[in-house]
Coordinates of C-alpha atoms (C1' of nucleotides) in Angstrom, one line a residue:
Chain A
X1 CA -7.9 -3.9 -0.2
X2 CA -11.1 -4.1 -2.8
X3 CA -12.3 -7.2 -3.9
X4 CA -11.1 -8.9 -6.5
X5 CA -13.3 -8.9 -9.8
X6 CA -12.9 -10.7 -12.8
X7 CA -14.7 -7.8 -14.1
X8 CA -11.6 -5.2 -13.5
X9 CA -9.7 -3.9 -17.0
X10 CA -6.7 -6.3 -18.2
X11 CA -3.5 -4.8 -19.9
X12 CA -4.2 -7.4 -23.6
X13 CA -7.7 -4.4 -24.1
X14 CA -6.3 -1.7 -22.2
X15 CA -7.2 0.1 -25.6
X16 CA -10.7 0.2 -25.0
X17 CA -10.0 1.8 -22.1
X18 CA -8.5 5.3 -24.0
X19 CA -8.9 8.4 -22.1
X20 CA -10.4 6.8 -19.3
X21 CA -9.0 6.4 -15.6
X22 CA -8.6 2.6 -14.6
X23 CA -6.9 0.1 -12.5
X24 CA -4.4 -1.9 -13.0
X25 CA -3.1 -5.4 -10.7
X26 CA 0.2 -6.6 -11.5
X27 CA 3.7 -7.0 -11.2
X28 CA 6.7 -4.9 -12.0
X29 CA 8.6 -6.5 -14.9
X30 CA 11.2 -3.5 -15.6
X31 CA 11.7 -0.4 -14.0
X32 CA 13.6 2.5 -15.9
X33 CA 14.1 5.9 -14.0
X34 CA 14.8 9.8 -15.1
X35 CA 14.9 11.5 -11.8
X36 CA 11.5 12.9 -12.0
X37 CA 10.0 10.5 -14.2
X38 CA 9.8 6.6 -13.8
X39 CA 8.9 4.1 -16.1
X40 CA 7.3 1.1 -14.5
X41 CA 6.6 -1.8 -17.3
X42 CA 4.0 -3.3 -15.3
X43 CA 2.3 -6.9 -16.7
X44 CA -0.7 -8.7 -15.4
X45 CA -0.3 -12.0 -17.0
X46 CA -2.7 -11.0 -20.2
X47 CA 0.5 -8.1 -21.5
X48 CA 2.3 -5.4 -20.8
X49 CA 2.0 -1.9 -20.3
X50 CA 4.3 0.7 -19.6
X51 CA 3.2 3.0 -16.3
X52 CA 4.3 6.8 -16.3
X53 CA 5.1 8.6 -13.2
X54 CA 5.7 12.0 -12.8
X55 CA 6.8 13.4 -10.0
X56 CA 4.9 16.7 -10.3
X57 CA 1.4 15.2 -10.8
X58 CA 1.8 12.5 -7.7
X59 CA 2.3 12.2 -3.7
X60 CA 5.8 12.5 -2.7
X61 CA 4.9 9.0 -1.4
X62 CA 4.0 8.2 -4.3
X63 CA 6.9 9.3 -5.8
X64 CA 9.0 7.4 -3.5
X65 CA 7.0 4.2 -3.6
X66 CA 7.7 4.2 -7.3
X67 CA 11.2 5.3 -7.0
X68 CA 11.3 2.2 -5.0
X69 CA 9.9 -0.6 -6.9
X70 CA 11.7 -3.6 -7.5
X71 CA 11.6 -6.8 -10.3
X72 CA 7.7 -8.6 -9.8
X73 CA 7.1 -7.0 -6.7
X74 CA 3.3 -6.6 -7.0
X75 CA 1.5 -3.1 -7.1
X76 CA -2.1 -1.8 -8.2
X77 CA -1.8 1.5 -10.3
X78 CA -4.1 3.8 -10.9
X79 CA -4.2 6.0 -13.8
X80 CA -5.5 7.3 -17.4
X81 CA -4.9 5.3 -20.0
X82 CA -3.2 7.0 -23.0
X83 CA -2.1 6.3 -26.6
X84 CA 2.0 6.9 -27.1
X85 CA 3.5 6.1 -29.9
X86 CA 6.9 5.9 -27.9
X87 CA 5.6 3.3 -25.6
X88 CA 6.0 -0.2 -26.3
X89 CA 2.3 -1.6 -27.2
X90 CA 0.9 1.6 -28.0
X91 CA -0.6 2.8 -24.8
X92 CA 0.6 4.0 -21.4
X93 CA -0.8 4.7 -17.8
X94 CA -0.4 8.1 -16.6
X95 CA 0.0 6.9 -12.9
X96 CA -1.8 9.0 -10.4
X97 CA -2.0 6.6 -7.2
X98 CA 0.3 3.3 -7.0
X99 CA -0.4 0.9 -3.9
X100 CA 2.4 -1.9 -3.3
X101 CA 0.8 -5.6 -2.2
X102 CA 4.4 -6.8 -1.9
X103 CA 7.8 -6.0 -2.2
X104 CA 10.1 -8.2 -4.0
X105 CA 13.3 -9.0 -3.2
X106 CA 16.1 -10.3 -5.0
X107 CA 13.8 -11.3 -7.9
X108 CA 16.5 -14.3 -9.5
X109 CA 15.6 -13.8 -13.4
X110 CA 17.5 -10.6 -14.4
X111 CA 16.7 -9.1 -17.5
X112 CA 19.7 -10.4 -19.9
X113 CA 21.1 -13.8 -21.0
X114 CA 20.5 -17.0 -18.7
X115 CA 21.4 -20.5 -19.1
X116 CA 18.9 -23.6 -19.5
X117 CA 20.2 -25.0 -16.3
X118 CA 19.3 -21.7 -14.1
X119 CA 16.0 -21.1 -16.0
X120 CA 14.9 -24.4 -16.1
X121 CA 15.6 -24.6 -11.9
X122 CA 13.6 -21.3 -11.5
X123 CA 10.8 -22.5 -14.2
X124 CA 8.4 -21.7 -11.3
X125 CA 9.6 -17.9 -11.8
X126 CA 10.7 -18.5 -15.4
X127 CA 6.9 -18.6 -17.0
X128 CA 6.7 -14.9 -16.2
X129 CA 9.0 -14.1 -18.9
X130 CA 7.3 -13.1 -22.0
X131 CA 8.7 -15.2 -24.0
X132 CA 7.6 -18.5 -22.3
X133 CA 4.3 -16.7 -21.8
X134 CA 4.2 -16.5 -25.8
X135 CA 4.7 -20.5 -26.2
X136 CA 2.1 -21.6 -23.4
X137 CA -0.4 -19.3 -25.0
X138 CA 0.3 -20.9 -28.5
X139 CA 0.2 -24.7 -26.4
X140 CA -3.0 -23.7 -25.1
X141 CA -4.1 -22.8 -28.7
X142 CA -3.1 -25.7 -30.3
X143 CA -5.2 -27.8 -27.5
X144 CA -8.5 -25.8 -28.1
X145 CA -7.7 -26.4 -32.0
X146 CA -7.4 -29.8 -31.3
X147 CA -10.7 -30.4 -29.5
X148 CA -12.5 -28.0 -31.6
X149 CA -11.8 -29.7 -34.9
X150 CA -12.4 -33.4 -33.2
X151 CA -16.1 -32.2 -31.4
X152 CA -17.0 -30.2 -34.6
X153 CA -17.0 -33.7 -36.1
X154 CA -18.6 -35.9 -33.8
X155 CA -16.0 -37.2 -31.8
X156 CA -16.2 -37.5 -28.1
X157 CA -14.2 -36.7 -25.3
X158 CA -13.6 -40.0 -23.6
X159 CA -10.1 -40.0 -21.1
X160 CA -8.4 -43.1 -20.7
X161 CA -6.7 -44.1 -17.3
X162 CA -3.6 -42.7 -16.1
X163 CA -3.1 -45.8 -13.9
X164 CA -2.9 -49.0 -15.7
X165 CA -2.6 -53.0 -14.9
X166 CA -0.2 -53.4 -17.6
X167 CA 1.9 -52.2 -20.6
X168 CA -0.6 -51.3 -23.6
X169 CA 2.5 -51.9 -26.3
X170 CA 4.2 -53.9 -23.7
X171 CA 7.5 -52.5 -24.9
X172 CA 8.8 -49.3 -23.7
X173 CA 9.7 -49.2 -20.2
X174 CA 7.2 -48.2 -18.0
X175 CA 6.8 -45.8 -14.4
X176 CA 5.5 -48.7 -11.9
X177 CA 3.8 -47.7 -9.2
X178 CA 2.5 -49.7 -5.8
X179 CA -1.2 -49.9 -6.1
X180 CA -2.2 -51.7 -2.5
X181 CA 0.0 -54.0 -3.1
X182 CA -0.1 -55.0 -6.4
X183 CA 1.6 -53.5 -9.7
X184 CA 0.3 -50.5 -11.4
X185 CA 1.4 -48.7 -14.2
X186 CA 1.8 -45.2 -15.4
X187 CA 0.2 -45.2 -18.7
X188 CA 2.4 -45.0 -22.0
X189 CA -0.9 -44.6 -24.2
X190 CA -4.7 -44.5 -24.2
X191 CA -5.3 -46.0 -27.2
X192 CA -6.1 -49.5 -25.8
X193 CA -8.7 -48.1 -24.2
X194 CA -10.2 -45.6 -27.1
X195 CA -10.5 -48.5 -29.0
X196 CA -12.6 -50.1 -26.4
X197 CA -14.6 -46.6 -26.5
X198 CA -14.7 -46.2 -30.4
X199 CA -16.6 -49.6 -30.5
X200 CA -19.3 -48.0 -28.0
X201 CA -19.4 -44.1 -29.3
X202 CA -18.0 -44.3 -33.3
X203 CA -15.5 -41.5 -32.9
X204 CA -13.6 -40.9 -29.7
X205 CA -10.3 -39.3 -28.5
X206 CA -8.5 -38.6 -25.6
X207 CA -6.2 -36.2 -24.2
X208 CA -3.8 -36.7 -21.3
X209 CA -0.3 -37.0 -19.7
X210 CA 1.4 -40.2 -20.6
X211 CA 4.4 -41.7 -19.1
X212 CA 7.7 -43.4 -20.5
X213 CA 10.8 -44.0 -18.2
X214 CA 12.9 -44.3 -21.1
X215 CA 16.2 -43.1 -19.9
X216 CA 16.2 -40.4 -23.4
X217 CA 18.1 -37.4 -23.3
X218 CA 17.1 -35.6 -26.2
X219 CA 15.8 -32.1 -27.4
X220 CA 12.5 -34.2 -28.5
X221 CA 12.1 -36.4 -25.5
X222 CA 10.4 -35.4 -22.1
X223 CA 9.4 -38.4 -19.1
X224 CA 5.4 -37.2 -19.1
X225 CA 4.3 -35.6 -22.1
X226 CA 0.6 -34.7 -23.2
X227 CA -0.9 -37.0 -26.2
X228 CA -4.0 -36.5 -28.4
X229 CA -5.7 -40.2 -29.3
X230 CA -8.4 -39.5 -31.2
X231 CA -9.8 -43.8 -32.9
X232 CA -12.5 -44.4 -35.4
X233 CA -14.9 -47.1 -36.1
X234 CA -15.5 -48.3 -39.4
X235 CA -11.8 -46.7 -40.6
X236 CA -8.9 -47.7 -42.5
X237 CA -5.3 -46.8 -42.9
X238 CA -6.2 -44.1 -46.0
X239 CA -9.0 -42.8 -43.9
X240 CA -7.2 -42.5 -41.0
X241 CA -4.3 -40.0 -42.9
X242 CA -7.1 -37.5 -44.4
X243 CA -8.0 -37.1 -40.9
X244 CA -4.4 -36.6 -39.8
X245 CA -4.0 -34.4 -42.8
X246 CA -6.8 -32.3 -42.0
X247 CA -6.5 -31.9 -38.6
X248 CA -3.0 -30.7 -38.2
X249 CA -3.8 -28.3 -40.9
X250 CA -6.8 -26.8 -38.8
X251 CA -4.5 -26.9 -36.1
X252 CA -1.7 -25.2 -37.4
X253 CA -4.2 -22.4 -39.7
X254 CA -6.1 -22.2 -36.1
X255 CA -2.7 -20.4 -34.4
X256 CA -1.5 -18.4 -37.5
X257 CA -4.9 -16.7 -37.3
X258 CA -5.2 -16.6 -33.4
X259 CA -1.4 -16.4 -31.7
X260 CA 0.2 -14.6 -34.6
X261 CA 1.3 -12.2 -32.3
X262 CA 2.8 -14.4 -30.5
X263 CA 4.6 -16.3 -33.0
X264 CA 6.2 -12.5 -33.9
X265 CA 7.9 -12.6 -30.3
X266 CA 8.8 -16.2 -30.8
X267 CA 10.3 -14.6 -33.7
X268 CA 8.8 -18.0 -36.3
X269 CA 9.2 -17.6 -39.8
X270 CA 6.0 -18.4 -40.7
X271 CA 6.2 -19.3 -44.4
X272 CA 6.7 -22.4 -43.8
X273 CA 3.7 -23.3 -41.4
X274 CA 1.4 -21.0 -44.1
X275 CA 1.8 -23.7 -46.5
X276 CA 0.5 -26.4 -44.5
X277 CA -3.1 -27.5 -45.9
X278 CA -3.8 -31.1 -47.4
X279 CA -3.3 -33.0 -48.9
X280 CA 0.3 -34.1 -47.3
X281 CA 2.7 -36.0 -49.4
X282 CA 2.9 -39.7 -48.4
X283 CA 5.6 -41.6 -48.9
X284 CA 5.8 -45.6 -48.5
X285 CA 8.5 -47.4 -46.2
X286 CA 10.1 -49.0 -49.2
X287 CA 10.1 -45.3 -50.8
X288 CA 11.1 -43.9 -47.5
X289 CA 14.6 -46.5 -47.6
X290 CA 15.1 -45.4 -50.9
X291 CA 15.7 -41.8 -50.5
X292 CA 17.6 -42.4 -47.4
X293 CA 20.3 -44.6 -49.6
X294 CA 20.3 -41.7 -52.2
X295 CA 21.3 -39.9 -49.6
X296 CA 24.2 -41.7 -48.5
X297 CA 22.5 -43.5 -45.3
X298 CA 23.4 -46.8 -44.9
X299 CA 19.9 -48.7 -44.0
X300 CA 18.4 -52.0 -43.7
X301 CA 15.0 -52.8 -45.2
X302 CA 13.1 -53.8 -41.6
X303 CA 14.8 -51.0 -39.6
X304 CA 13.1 -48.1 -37.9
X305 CA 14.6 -44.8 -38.8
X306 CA 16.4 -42.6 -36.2
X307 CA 16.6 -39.0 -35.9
X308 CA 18.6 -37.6 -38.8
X309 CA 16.7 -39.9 -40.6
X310 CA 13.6 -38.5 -40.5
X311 CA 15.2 -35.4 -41.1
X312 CA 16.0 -35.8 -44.7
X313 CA 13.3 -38.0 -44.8
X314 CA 11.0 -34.5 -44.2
X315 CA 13.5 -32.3 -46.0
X316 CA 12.2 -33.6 -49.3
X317 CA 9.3 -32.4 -48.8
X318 CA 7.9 -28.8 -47.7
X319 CA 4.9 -30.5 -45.6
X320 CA 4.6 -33.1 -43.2
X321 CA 4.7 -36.2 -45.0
X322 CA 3.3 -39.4 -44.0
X323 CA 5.7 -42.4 -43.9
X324 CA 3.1 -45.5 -44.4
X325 CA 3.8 -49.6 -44.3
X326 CA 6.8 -50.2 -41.7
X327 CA 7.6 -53.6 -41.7
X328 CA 5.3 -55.8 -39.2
X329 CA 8.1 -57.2 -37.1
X330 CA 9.1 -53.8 -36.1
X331 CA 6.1 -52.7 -35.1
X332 CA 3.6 -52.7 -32.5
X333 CA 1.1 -56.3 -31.8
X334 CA -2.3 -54.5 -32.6
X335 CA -0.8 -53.2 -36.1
X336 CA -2.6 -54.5 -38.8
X337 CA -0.9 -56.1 -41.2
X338 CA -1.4 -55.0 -45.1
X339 CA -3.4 -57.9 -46.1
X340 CA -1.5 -57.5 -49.7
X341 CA 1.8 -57.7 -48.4
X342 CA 1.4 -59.3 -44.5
X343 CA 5.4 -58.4 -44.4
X344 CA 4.3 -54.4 -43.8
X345 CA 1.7 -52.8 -41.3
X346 CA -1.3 -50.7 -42.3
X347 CA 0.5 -47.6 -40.2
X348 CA 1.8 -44.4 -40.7
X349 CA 3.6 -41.9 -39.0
X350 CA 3.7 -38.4 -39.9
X351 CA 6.8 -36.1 -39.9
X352 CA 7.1 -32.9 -39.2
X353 CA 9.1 -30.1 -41.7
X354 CA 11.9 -28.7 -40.5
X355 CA 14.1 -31.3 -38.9
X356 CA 11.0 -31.7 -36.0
X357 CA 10.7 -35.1 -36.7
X358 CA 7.8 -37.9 -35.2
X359 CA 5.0 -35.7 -34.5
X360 CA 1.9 -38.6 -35.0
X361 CA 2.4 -42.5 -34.9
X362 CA -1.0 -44.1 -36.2
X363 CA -2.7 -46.8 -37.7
X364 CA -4.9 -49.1 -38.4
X365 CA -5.7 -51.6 -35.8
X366 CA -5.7 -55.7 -35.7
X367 CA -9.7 -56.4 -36.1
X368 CA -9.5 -60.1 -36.6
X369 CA -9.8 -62.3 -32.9
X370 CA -7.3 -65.1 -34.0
X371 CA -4.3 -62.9 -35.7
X372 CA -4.2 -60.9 -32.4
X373 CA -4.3 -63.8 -30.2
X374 CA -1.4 -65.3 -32.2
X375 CA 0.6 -61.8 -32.2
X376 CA 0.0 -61.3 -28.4
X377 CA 1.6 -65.0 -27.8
X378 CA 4.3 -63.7 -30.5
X379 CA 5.4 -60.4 -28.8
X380 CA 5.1 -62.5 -25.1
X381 CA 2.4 -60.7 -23.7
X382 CA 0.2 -62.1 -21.0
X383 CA -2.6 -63.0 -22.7
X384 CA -4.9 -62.8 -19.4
X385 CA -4.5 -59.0 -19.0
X386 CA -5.6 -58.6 -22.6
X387 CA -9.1 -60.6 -22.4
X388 CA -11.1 -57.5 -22.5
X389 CA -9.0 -56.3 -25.4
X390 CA -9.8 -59.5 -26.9
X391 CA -13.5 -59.1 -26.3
X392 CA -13.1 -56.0 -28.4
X393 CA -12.8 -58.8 -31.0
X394 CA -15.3 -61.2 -30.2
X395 CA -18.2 -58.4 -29.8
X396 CA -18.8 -56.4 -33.4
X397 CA -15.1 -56.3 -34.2
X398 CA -15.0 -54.0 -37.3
X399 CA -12.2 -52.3 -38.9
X400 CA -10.6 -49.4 -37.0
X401 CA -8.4 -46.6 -37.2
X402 CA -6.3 -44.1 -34.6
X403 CA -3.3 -41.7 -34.1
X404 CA -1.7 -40.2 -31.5
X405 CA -0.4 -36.8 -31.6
X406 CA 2.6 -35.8 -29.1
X407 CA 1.3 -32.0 -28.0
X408 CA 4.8 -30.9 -26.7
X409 CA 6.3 -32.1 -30.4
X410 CA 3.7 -30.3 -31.9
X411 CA 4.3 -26.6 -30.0
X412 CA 8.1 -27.2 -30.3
X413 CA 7.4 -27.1 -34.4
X414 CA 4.7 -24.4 -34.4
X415 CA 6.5 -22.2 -32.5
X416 CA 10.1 -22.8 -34.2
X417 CA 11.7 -23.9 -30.8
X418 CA 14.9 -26.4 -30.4
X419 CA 13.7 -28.1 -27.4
X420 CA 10.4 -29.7 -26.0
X421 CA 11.4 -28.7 -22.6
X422 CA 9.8 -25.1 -23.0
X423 CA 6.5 -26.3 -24.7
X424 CA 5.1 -27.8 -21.0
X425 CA 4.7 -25.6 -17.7
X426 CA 6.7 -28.1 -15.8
X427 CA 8.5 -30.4 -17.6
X428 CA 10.0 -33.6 -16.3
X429 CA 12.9 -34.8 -17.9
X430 CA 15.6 -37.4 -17.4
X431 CA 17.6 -36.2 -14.0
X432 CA 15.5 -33.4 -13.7
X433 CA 11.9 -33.1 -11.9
X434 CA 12.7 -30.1 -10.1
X435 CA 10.8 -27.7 -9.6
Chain B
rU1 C1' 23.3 -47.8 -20.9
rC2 C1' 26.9 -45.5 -24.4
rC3 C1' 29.6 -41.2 -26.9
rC4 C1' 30.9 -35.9 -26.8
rC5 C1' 31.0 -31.1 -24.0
rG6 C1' 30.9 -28.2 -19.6
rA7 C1' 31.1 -26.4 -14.1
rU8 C1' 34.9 -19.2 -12.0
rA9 C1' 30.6 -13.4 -8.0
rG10 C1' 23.2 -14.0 -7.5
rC11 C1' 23.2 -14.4 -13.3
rU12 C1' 26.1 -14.4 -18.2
rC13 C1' 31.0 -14.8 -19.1
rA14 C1' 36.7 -13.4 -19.2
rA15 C1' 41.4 -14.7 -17.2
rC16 C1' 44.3 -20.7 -20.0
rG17 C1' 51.1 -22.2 -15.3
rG18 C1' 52.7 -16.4 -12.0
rU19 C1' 48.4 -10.9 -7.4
rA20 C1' 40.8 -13.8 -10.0
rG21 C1' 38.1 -9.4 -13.7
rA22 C1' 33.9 -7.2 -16.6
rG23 C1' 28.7 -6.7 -17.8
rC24 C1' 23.9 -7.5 -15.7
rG25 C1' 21.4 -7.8 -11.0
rG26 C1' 21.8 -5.7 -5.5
rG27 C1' 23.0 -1.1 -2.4
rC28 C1' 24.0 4.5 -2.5
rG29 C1' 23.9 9.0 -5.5
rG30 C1' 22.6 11.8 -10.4
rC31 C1' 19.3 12.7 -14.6
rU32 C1' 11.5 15.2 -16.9
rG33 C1' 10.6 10.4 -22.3
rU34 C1' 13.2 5.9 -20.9
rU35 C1' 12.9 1.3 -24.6
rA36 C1' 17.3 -5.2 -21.7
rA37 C1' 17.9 3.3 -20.6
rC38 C1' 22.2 6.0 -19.2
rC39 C1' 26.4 8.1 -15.8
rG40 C1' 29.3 7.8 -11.0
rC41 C1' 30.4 5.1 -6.5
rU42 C1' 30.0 0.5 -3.7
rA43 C1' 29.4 -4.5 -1.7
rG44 C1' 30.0 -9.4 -3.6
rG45 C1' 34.8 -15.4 -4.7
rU46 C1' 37.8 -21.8 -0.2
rU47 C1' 37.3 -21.0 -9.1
rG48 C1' 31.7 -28.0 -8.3
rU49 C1' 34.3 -31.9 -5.3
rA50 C1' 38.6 -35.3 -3.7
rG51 C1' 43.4 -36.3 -4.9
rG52 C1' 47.9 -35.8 -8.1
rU53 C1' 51.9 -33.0 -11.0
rU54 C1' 54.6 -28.3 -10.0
rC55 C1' 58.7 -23.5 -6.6
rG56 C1' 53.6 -22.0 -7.9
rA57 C1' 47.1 -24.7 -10.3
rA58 C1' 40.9 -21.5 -12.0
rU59 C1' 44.5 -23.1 -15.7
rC60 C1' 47.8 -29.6 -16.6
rC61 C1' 46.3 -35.1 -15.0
rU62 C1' 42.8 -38.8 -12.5
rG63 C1' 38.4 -40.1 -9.8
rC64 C1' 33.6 -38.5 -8.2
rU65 C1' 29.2 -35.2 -8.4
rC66 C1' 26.0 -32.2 -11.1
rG67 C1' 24.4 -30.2 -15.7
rG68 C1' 24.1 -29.7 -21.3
rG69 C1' 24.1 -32.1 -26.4
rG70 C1' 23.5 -36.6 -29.0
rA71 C1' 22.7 -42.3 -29.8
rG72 C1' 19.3 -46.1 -28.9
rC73 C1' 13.7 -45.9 -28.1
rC74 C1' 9.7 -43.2 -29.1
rA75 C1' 5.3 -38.7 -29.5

RNA sequence: UCCCCGAUAGCUCAACGGUAGAGCGGGCGGCUGUUAACCGCUAGGUUGUAGGUUCGAAUCCUGCUCGGGGAGCCA
């Protein structure tokens, strides 16, 4: 067999290709036969093309080899390329000479209906399918957006640690894990630690898996999820949402312009995600309670809002909308309080449209070395394993801003799916960390 | 942890107290333009599991296991 190149023609600009004779390395994704002729739909990972065979103009190997062909089994065709208004994407390969590498059997994944338990147990084979091809694409998208808009403006790319000595919010349960003998943890944020970098480099994010072993089994919820932290020096709340504003915008403008075909096989209604540009509406707590009683919810001032909740809370609106203020007591230690109103937090989370609920929690950060003392002995955190979060305080503390932005939440919205699970490659859920 | 729902052929489902079926996928055959192609034939089952009720249970009841949706919590 000939040597791999990178250089060799791929199926997404077989265009260019037109009236040329190339060579094709994939896998069989469908099969349709006519006697003499036989339609192989081959894909390579990039798209799909469909291959033509006729029995006149090949080997009666040939023939037979095609006649043969199974679901993925991998073959390398050769053939000219040709425009076809009949064939799905536009083009076809006249097949002349078709090799097999490997003949699959038994391929699992027919092409019809399957349920969430089969698929998600063959994810491994599941990722061929074009549709979950269409979301990872549009993941991947959003995660170039992301990094594009933040190192356009100065930020820099610093990762927190995945293993940690101890809970950054010191709330949520936590994946522990033996670390020679003592306790580590998965980590459940980076933000701890980008403030630590923000105070050395001005603007900083970071982008990795985080961990929660909170026993949720929700369409919204996955055990390891990917999280974008970007934290700012010299910010404040206000700050902090023009930021948010304008980066989910680039974000979401970024894949109507790039991925719109695949948005059309995800079949997304896209008018929606066309009008989001800033500013975003921004709603405070206290105006956040209010519309919920208009709406018939029964809610106490001080508590956090569940899932329909946010719902109507974002059906009011045709953006995401910021939620700003929560009450103090109900959120996190290294909140800042709103030195107006000390009952309230200088946070915000933003909600996406469309029932898609949480997608950033941010804030502005405690700057002032006594009030976080005091809250770390309040929330009954060991004050020792905070010392160099503490130092953040004693050395040029200044006022400072962050948000973190759940990716999976994100691509769940964008692309107008019901569930997070098939917004990661491999996700890992409650009960399920197979395969 | 709690609430609701489900488990029948490889897959998606039907049969709802009286002999377990269909479509897809597999195998064999037919067809020179198919679009999840079509047509014919064929193989494929201890109905999740352990008990119970009944002359008789896939079907009704109970426990268990596994899965799905949701709550809480969060991104």
């Amino acid at each position: 067999m000939e040597a791999y190149l990178l250089t060799n023609v791929i199926i997404s600009n077989i265009g260019e290709y037109e009236g040329q004779e190339v060579t094709l390395r994939g896998w069989v994704y469908n099969k349709r036969s006519s006697g003499k002729i036989q339609f192989i739909l081959i894909r390579d990972g990039t798209g799909i093309i469909q291959g033509v065979v006729f029995k006149g103009d090949v080997t009666p190997e040939t023939f037979a080899l095609a006649d043969s062909l199974t679901q993925e089994s991998s073959i390398v065709a050769t053939g000219k390329v040709r425009e076809d208004k009949r064939a799905p994407g536009g083009y076809e390969l006249s097949i002349g000479d078709l090799q097999l590498v490997h003949r699959a059997l038994d391929y699992p994944i027919a092409p019809k209906e399957h349920g969430v338990d089969f698929l998600m147990s063959h994810r491994h084979l599941w990722l061929r399918s074009s549709q979950q091809h269409a979301i990872l694409r549009v993941r991947a998208e959003i995660i170039n957006a992301c990094r594009d808009y933040l190192d356009e403006r100065g930020f820099t790319l610093i990762d927190a640690p995945i293993l940690t000595p101890a809970a950054c919010e010191g709330t949520t349960t936590l994946f522990e894990t033996d670390y020679f003998g003592d306790k580590a943890y998965l980590s459940q944020s980076g933000q701890l630690y980008m403030e630590a970098a923000a105070m050395a480099f001005g603007r900083v994010y970071c982008f990795g898996p985080t961990f929660r072993a909170e026993k949720s089994k929700t369409r919204r919820h996955l055990m390891e999820f990917w999280m974008i932290e970007p934290e700012m020096a010299f910010a404040d709340l206000d700050e902090d949402m023009r930021v948010q504003e304008e980066f989910v915008s680039y974000v979401v403008q970024r894949v109507l312009s790039k991925r719109q075909q695949e948005l059309e096989m995800l079949q997304r209604d896209t008018t929606r995600l066309k009008k989001v540009e800033p500013p975003f509406p921004r709603i405070s707590y206290d105006e956040a309670i209010a519309i919920l009683r208009k709406n018939g919810v029964e809610i106490e001032w001080g508590g956090d809002f569940g899932a329909p909740d946010e719902t109507i809370l974002a059906e009011q609106f045709e953006k995401p909308v910021f939620v700003h203020r929560y009450p103090t007591q109900s959120k996190a230690f290294y909140m800042k309080p709103d030195p107006e109103r000390p009952e309230v937090a200088l946070c915000a989370d933003l909600l996406a449209p469309e029932g898609y609920g949480e997608i950033i929690g941010g804030g502005q950060r405690m700057d002032d070395l006594e009030m976080l003392e005091k809250k770390i002995v309040e929330h009954n955190l060991p004050k020792e394993a905070y010392e160099w979060y503490l130092d953040l305080r004693r050395y040029g503390s200044v006022p400072h801003a962050g948000f973190g932005m759940g990716i999976e939440r994100t691509v769940a919205w964008i692309c107008g799916l019901d569930h997070v699970r098939e917004t990661i490659p491999f996700a890992r859920m409650l009960y399920r960390i197979y395969p």
